[in-house]
Every structure is written in C-alpha cells, then in structure tokens.
Coordinates of C-alpha atoms and ligand atoms in Angstrom, one line a residue:
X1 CA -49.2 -38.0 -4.7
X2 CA -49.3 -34.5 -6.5
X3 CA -47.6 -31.7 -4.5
X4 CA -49.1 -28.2 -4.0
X5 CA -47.2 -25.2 -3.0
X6 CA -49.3 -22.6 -0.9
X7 CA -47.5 -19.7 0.2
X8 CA -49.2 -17.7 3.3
X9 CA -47.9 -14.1 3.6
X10 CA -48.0 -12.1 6.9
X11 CA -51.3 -10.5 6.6
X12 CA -52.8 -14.0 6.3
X13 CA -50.8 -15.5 9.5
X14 CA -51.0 -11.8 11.4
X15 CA -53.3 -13.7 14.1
X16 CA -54.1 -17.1 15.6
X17 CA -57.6 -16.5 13.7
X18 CA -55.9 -15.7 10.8
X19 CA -54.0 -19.1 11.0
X20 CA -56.8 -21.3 11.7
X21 CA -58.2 -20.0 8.1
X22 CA -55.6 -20.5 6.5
X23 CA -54.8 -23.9 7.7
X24 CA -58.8 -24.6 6.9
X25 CA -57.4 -23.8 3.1
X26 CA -54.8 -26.1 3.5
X27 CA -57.4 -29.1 4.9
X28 CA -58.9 -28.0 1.9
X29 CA -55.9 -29.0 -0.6
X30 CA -55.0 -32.3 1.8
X31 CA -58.6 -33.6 1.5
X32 CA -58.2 -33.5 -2.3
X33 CA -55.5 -35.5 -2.1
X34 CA -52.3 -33.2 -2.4
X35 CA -49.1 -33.4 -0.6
X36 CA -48.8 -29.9 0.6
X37 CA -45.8 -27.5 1.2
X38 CA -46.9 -24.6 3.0
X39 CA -44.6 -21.6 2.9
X40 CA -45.1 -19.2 5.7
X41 CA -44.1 -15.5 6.1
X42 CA -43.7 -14.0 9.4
X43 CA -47.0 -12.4 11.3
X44 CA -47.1 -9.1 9.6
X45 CA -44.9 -6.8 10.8
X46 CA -42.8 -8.9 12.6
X47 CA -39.9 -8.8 9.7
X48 CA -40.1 -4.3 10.2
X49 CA -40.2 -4.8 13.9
X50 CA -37.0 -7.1 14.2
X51 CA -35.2 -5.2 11.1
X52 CA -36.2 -2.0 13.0
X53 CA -34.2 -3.4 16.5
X54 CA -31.3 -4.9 14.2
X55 CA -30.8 -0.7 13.3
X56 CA -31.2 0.5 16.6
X57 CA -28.4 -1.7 17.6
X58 CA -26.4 -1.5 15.0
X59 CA -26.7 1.1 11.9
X60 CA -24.3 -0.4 9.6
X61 CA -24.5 -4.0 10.9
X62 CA -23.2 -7.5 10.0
X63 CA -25.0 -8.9 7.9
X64 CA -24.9 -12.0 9.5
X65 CA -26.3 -11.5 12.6
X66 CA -29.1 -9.3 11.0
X67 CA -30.3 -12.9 9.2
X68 CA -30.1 -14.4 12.7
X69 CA -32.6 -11.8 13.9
X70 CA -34.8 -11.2 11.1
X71 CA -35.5 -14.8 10.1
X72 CA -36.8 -15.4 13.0
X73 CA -40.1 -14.3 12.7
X74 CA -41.1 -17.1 10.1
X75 CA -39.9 -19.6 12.5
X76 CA -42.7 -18.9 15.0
X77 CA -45.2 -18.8 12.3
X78 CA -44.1 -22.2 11.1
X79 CA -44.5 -23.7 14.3
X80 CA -47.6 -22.4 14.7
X81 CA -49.1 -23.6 11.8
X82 CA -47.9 -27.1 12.3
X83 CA -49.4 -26.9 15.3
X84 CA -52.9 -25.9 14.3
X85 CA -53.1 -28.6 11.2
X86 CA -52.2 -31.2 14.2
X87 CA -55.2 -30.0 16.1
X88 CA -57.4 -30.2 12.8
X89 CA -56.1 -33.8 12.8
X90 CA -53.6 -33.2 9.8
X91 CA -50.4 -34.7 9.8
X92 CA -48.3 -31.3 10.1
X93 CA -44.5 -30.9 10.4
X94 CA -42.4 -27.6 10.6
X95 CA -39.4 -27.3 9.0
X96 CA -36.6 -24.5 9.4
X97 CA -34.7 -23.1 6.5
X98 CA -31.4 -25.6 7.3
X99 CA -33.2 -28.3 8.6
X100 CA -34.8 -29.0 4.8
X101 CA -31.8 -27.5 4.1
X102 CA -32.7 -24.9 1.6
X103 CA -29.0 -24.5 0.3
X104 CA -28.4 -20.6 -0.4
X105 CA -25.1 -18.5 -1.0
X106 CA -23.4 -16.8 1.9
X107 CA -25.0 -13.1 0.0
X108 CA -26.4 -12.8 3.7
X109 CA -29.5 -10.5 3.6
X110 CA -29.7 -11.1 0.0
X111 CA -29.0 -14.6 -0.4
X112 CA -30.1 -16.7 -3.6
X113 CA -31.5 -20.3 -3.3
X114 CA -28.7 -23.2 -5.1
X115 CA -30.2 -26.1 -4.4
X116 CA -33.2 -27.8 -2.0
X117 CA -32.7 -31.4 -1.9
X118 CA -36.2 -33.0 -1.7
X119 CA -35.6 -36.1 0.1
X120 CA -35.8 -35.5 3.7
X121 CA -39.4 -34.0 3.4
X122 CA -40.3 -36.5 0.2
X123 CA -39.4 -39.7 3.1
X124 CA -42.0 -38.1 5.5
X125 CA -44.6 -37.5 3.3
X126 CA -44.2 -41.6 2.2
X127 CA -44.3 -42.2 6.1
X128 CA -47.8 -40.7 5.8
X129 CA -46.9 -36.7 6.6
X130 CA -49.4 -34.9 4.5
X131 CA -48.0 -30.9 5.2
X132 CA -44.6 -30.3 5.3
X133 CA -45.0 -26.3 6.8
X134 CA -41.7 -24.5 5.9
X135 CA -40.6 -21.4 7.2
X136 CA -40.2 -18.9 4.2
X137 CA -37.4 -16.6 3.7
X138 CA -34.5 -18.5 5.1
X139 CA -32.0 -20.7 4.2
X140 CA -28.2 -21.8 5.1
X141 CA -25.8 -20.6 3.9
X142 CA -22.6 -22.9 3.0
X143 CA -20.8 -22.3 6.0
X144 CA -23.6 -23.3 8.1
X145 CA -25.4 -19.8 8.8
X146 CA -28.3 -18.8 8.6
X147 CA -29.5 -16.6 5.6
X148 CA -32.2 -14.9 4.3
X149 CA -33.3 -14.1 0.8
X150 CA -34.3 -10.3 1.0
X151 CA -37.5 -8.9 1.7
X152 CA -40.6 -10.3 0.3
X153 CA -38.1 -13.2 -0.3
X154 CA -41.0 -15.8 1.0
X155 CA -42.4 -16.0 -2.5
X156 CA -38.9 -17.0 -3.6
X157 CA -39.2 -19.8 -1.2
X158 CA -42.4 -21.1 -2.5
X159 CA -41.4 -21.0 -5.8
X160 CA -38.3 -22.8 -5.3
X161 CA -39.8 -25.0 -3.4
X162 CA -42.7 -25.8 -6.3
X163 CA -39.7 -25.9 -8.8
X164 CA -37.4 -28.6 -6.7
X165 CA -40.5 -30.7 -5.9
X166 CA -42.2 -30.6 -9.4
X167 CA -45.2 -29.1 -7.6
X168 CA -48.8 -28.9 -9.8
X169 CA -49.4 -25.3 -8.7
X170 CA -47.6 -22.6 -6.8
X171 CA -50.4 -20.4 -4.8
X172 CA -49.3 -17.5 -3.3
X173 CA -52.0 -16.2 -0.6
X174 CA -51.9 -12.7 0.2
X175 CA -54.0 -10.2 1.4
X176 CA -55.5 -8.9 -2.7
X177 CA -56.9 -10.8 -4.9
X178 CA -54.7 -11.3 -7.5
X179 CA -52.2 -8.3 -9.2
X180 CA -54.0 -5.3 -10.4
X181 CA -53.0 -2.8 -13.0
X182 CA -51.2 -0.9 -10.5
X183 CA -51.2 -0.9 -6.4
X184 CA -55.2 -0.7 -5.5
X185 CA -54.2 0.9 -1.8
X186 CA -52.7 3.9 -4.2
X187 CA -55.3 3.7 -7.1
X188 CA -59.1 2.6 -6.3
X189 CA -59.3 2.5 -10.1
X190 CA -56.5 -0.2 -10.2
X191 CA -58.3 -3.3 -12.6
X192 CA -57.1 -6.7 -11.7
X193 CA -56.0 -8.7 -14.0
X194 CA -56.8 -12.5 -14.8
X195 CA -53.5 -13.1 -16.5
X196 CA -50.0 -11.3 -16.0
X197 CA -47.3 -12.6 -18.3
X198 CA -43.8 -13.4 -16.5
X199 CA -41.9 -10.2 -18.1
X200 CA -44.2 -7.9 -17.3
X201 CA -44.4 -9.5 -13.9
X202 CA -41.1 -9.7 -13.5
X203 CA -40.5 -5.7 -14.6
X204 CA -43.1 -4.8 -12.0
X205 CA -41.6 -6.9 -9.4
X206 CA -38.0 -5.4 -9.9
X207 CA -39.8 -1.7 -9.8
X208 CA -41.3 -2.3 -6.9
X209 CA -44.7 -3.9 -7.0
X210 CA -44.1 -5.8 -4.1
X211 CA -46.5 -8.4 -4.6
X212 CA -44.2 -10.7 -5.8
X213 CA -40.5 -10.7 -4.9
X214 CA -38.4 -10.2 -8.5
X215 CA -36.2 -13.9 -7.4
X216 CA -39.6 -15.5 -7.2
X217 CA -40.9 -14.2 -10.7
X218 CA -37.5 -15.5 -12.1
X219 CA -37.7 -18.6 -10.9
X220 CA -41.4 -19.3 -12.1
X221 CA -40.2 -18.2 -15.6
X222 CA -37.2 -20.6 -15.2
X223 CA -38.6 -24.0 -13.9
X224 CA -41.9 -23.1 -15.7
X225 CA -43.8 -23.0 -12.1
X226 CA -47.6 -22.3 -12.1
X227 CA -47.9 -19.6 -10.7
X228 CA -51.2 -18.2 -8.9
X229 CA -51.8 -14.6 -6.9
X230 CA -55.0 -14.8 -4.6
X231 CA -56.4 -13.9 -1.0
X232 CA -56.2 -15.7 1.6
X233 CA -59.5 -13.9 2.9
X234 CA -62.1 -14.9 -0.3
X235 CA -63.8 -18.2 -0.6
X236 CA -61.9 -20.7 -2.5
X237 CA -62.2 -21.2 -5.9
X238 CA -60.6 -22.5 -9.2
X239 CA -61.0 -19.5 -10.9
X240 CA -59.9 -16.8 -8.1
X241 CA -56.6 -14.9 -8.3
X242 CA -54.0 -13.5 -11.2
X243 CA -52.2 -16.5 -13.5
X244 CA -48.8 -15.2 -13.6
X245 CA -47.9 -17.5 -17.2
X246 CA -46.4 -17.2 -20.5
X247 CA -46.9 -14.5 -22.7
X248 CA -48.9 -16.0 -25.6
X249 CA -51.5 -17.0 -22.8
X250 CA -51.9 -13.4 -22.0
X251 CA -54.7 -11.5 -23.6
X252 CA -54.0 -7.6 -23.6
X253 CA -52.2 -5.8 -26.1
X254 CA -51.7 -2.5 -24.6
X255 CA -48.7 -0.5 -24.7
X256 CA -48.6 0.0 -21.0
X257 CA -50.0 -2.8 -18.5
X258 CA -49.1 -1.5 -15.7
X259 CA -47.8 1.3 -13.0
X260 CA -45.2 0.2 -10.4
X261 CA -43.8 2.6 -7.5
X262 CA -41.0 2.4 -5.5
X263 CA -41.1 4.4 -2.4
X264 CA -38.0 4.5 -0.6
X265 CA -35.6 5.9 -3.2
X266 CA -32.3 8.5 -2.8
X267 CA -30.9 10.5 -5.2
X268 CA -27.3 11.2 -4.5
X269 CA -25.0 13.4 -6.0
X270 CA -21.4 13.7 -7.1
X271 CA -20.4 17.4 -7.1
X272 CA -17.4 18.3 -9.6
X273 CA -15.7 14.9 -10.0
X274 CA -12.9 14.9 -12.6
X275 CA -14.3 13.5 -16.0
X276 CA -11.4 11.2 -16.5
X277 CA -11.6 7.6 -17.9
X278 CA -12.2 4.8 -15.0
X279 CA -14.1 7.7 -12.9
X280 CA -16.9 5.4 -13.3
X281 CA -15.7 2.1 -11.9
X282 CA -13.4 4.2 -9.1
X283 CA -16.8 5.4 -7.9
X284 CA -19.8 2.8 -8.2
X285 CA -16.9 -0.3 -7.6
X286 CA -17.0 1.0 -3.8
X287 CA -20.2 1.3 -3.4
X288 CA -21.1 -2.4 -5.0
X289 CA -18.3 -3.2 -2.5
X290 CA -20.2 -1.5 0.4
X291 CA -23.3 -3.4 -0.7
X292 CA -25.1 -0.3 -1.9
X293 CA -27.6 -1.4 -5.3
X294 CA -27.5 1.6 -7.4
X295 CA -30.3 2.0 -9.5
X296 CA -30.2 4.9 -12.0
X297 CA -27.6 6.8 -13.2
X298 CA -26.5 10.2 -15.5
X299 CA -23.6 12.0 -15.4
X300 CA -23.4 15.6 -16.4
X301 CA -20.6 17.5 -17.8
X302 CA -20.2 20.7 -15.5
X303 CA -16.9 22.5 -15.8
X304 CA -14.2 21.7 -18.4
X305 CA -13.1 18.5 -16.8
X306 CA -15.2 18.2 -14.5
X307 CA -18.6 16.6 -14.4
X308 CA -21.4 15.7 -11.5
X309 CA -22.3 11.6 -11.0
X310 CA -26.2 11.5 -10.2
X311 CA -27.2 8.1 -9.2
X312 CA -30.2 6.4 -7.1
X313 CA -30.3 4.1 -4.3
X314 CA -32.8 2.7 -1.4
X315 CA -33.1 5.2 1.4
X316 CA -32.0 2.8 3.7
X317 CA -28.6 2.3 2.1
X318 CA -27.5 6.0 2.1
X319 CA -25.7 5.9 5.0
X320 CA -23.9 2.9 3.7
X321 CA -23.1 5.0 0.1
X322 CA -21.7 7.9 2.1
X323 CA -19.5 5.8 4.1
X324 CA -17.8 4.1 1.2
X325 CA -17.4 7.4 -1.2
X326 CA -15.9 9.4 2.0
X327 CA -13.6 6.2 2.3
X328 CA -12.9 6.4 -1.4
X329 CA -12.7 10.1 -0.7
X330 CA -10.1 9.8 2.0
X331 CA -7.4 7.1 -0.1
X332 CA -7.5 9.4 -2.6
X333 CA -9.5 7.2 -5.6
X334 CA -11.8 9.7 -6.0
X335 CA -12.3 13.4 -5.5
X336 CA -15.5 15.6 -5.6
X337 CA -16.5 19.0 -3.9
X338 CA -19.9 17.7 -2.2
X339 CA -22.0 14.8 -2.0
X340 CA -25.5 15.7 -2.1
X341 CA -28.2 13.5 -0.8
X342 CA -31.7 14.0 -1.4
X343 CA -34.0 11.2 0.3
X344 CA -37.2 12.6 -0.5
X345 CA -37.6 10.9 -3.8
X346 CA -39.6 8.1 -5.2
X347 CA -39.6 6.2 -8.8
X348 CA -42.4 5.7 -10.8
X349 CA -42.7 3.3 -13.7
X350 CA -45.2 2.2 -16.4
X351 CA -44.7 -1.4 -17.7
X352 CA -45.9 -2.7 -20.7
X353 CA -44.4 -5.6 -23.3
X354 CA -46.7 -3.3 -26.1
X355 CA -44.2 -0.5 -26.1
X356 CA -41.8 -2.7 -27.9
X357 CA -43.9 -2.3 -30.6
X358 CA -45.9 1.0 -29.8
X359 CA -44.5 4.5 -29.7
X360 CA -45.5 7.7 -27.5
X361 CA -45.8 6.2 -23.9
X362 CA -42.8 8.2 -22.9
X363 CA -44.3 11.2 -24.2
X364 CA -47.8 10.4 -22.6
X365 CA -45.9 9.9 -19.5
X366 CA -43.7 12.9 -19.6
X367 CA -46.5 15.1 -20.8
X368 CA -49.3 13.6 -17.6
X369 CA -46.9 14.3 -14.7
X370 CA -46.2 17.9 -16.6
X371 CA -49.9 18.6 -16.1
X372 CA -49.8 18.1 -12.9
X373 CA -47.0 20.2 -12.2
X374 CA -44.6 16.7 -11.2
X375 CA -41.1 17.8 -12.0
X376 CA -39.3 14.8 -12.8
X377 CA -35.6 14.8 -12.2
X378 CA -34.4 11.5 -13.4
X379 CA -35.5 9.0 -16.6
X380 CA -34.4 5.6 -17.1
X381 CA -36.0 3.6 -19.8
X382 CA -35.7 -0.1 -21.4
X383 CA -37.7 -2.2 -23.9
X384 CA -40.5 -2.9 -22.1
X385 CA -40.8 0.1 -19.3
X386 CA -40.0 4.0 -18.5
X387 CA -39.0 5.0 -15.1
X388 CA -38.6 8.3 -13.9
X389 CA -37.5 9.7 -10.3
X390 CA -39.7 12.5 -8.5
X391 CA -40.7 14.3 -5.2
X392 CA -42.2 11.3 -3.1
X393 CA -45.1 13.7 -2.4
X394 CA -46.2 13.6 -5.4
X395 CA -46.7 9.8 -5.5
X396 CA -50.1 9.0 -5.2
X397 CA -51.2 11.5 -7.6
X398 CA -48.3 10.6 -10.3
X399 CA -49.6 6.7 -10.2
X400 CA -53.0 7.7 -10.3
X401 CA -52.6 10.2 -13.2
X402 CA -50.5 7.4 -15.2
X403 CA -53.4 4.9 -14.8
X404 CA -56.2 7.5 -15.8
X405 CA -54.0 8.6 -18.7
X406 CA -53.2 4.9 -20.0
X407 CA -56.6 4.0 -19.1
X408 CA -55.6 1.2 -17.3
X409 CA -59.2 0.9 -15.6
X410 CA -60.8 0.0 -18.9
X411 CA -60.3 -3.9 -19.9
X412 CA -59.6 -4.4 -23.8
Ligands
ADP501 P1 -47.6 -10.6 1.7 O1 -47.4 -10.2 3.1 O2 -48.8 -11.4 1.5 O3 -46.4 -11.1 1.1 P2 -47.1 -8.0 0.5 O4 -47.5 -6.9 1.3 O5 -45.7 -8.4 0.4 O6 -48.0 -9.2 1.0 O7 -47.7 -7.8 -1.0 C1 -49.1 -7.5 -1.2 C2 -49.2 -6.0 -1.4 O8 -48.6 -5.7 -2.6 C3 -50.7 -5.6 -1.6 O9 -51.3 -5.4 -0.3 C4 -50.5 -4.3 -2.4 O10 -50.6 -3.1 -1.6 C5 -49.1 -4.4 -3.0 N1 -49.1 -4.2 -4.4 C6 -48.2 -3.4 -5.1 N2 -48.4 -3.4 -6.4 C7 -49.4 -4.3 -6.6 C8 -50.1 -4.7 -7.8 N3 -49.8 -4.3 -9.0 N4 -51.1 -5.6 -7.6 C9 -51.4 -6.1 -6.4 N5 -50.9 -5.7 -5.3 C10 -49.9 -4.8 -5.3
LIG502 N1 -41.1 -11.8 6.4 C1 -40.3 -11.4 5.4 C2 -40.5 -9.9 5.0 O1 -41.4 -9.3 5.6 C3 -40.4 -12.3 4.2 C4 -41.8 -12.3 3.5 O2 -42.8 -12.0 4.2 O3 -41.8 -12.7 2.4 O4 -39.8 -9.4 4.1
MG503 MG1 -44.7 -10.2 0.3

C-alpha cells in the first residue's frame, strides 16, 4: 500500500471538534487506499504552557527534564486521535516518540532525528492497521531519554517520517492555507503562493517564518519528500495548499519572494573588549558552550586596542549569555567594561533566490524602512536574503512596508 504522511498542528487538534475533523480527513486518505502516518502536535498552546511551568521552576534548567515535560503535550493528542479513528471504525494506533523509536541525538531540546526504523509500524499495517498516529516532536535519545526536536519540530517529524517510509506525499495541515509571501496575521496583503522552492523555504524557515520548522525544510530537500502546506479547516482538495518543490518547478522570478520576521531577538553588547587575536573564540566558544545560538555579529573598533563585540540572540537565551560571559569574565578569559543587553529588538528579512542575479534590494530595503523613520541597527546579508535588526515596535509596519515596496501582492 502507498503511505501518506499528514501532519496535524495544534490549531487543528486545539479541541475534541477540532480532532474529529481532522480524523474525517484522514478517513478520507484511508478510504483511498493509503496507509497513513499521522503526525500530531500538541493542542495549541499546550507546548507554551508546559515550557512556561518548566521556567517557573527552573530558569536555567536541565535540559533533560525540560523534554520530559514539554513532550508531553503530543502524547495526549496522539492518544486522542487514535481513539477517535477507532470510534470512526479505523484501525488506529498511537505511537510515542521511543516506542517507534524515532532514534535522535542526546542535543536535548534541540535534538536531530538519526534514524526511524520502519519495521515495527510497517508489521502492523500488514496485520491490517491502517493509521499508525505518532506523537510529533519527540524522540529518544541514545541513552534512553526522551528528546525533543525544538519548537515547531513536529514538521521535522512528518518529514522524517515520509523520508524513512518512502511516503507519496508529506501534508502538513495547519491553520493557513498554504505559505504566503510574508506572515498574513502581520500583512493582509500577504499573496499565497502555489509553489515555494526548498531554498527560499528553507531561508524563510531559518528567519523565522514559522510555518515550517528549518530541520523539516532540510530534510524534504534531502530525501526529496513532497512536500504540501494547507489547512486543516478548507474542504479537501488536490489542488489546495503551497508545493514546497524544486526550484525549476517554481514559477516567479523576483528578486525578493518573500518577508520573514523574527520576533524574539536580543542584541547584546561587548563594551571595550581588548582587540587581540582569539578574542573571538574566547567569547562566542562559551556561549556555544552555554547553548546560546548567536545569530548576527559586528565588531567595532573603539579605543586603540580596544573594540565592542555586538552580537544577537533569542530573548529567551539572554540570561543564559550573561551567565556564561560573567563566568568567562570571572576566570579571567575575557575582559570588558559592560555588557549591554537590549531585548527589545526584532529581525527582519527579505528572501529571494532573484537577488543572486538582481541588484538594489538592499538599497530598496535600506531606503523603505528610512522612510518610515525605522532605524536599523544591525545588517546581515547572504546570497539569497538581507536581514537587518530593529526596534520590535516597529515590526508590523517594517514587514508591511517591505511587502508594499517589493510588491509582493502583485503575482508575475
Ligand atoms: P502549526 O501549529 O499548525 O504548526 P504554526 O503556528 O507553527 O502552526 O505555523 C503556522 C503559522 O505560521 C501561521 O498561522 C502564520 O501566522 C505563520 N507564518 C509566518 N510566516 C508565514 C508565511 N510566510 N506563510 C504562512 N504562514 C506564516
Ligand atoms: N508542540 C510543539 C511546539 O509547539 C511542536 C509542534 O507543534 O510542532 O513547538
Ligand atoms: Mg508549527
């Protein structure tokens, strides 16, 4: 039998309702005659609630016993859905992270997928199992622990999972119809599209468009996974959603494609560090150490000798940052006058494979925020995308501007 992948996010399992629907979607796939995998987030806002008690308890926590708590949402949902494809009278079974096993590294919190052997879910669909209902997110780690993938990491598991079992189609439900030029809660004029290629996927994944994890993106490109965006609340149909594919398949030619945000960002500053070889790695080695993902970086020369480190983080991981350079502070590795956090910050990126071949989108960019009076305090650009760090306030209006100025709500 042909396997389908159908990925249920927590919008689309926030209710019992909710999971009856969805479940009528996966009757839908069975009847057609699939073997389906359902993957199944946690009921929306589950994941923030549990991360929110792990905090409470404990502010710089193990990691480990954060992925016992916050994997636990999917597990419910799992459960729940097996249950309501039994009462439909479809042969449902649930399956937890280890018990499949979804083999991951011990990088707990932000573990990667190694391997999913197919066989104990491959013997029950020959014993007449048509919907093998795993709970996204989660895996094992090689010591026996759980894991979990990172937020978002659900679509990672679907993919994955349509990679290691050869799957027709990957469908990722969600709660919009397919990916749009930028966020439509941020821009009503956002366009969506009918086909995204992987890299520019992939580059809005990584900047923060998080309707795809990044992993997942990466592992569609990899194992050449179909990959399909649509909503679990519009009537079924072969033509709905965003094809994430190949970049010949794609039809636009536009030097930006699309706008990406990430809210949560820190800018953190190094005051009067001395501008010595190896002040680099005695500074950001720490903080990789400390688990801290720095983003952007520039380093300015202030005194003679000296010079300030600027670099960007998540909000959430300042406390972490602060820890580790006070450490490296206190041993002596490193010395600076200040550390300066400002957590009030958010990047903005436009995305487009065209700019490889088409000039002036920075200076569009640069020039459209000016107009509006954005300051922008940090730039970081690569082949295919510009990203630049402001005052959070002003990020509605920045992503809007952008997609007015590259007139992202006109189709070719
Ligand atoms: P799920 O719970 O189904 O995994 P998410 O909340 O993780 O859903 O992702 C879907 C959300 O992603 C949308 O509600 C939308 O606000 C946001 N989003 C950000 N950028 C985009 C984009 N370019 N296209 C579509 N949705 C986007
Ligand atoms: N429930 C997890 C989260 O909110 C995983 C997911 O939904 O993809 O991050
Ligand atoms: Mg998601």
């Amino acid at each position: 039998m042909p396997v389908l992948v159908m990925k249920f996010g927590g919008t689309s399992v926030a209710t019992l309702d909710r999971i009856k629907r969805a479940a009528k979607r996966v009757g839908l796939e069975v009847a057609k005659g699939y073997d389906v995998i359902v993957i199944v987030s946690a009921m929306s806002g589950k994941t923030n609630e549990l991360v929110g008690w792990v905090n409470e308890t404990s502010p710089l926590y193990d990691a480990r016993e954060y992925d016992a708590v916050v994997s636990s949402g999917e597990n419910v949902t799992a459960g729940l859905m097996a249950l309501t494809l039994q009462e439909m009278g479809v042969p449902a079974r649930s399956w937890q992270g280890w018990q499949v096993p979804v083999k991951t590294t011990d990088a707990h919190s932000a573990a990667r997928i190694e391997e999913i052997p197919p066989e104990n879910i491959t013997a029950k669909f020959a014993e007449g199992m048509k919907v093998a209902v795993v709970a996204g997110f989660q895996g094992v780690s090689p010591e026996g622990r759980i894991t979990t993938l990172g937020r978002g990491g659900s679509d990672t598991t679907a993919v994955a999972f349509a990679a290691a079992f050869d799957a027709e189609r990957c469908d990722i439900y969600t709660d919009v119809d397919g990916v749009y030029t930028t966020d439509p809660r941020i821009s009503p004029k956002a366009r969506k599209l009918d086909k995204i290629s992987f890299e520019e996927m992939l580059e809005l994944a990584s900047l923060g468009a998080k309707v795809l994890q990044t992993r997942s993106v990466e592992l569609a490109m990899r194992y050449k996974v179909k990959l399909r965006v649509l909503s679990s609340f519009e009537e079924p149909s072969d033509e709905a959603g965003t094809l994430v594919c190949d970049e010949e398949e794609t039809m636009e030619n536009r030097p930006v494609s699309g706008i990406a945000y990430s809210r949560d960002e820190a800018k953190m500053t190094l005051i009067s560090v001395a501008d010595r070889p190896g002040i680099a790695a005695a500074i950001f080695g720490p903080l990789s150490d400390a688990g801290v993902n720095v983003d952007m970086i520039i380093q300015n020369i202030a005194d003679e000798g000296r010079t300030d480190m600027t670099f960007s983080c998540p909000t959430d991981q300042v406390m972490r940052a602060e820890k580790a350079l006070q450490e490296a502070k206190d041993s002596g590795e490193i010395n600076y006058s200040e550390l300066v956090a400002d957590t009030e910050v958010c990047k903005i990126s436009a995305v487009g494979i065209g700019m490889r071949s088409q000039s002036g989108v920075a200076s569009t960019m640069f020039k459209t925020l000016s107009d509006e009076g954005i300051n922008i305090k940090v730039i970081a650009t690569s082949e295919i995308k510009i990203s630049v760090l402001i005052d959070r306030k002003y990020l509605e209006l920045a992503v809007q501007s952008l997609h007015d100025a590259f007139e992202l709500d006109k189709a070719e």
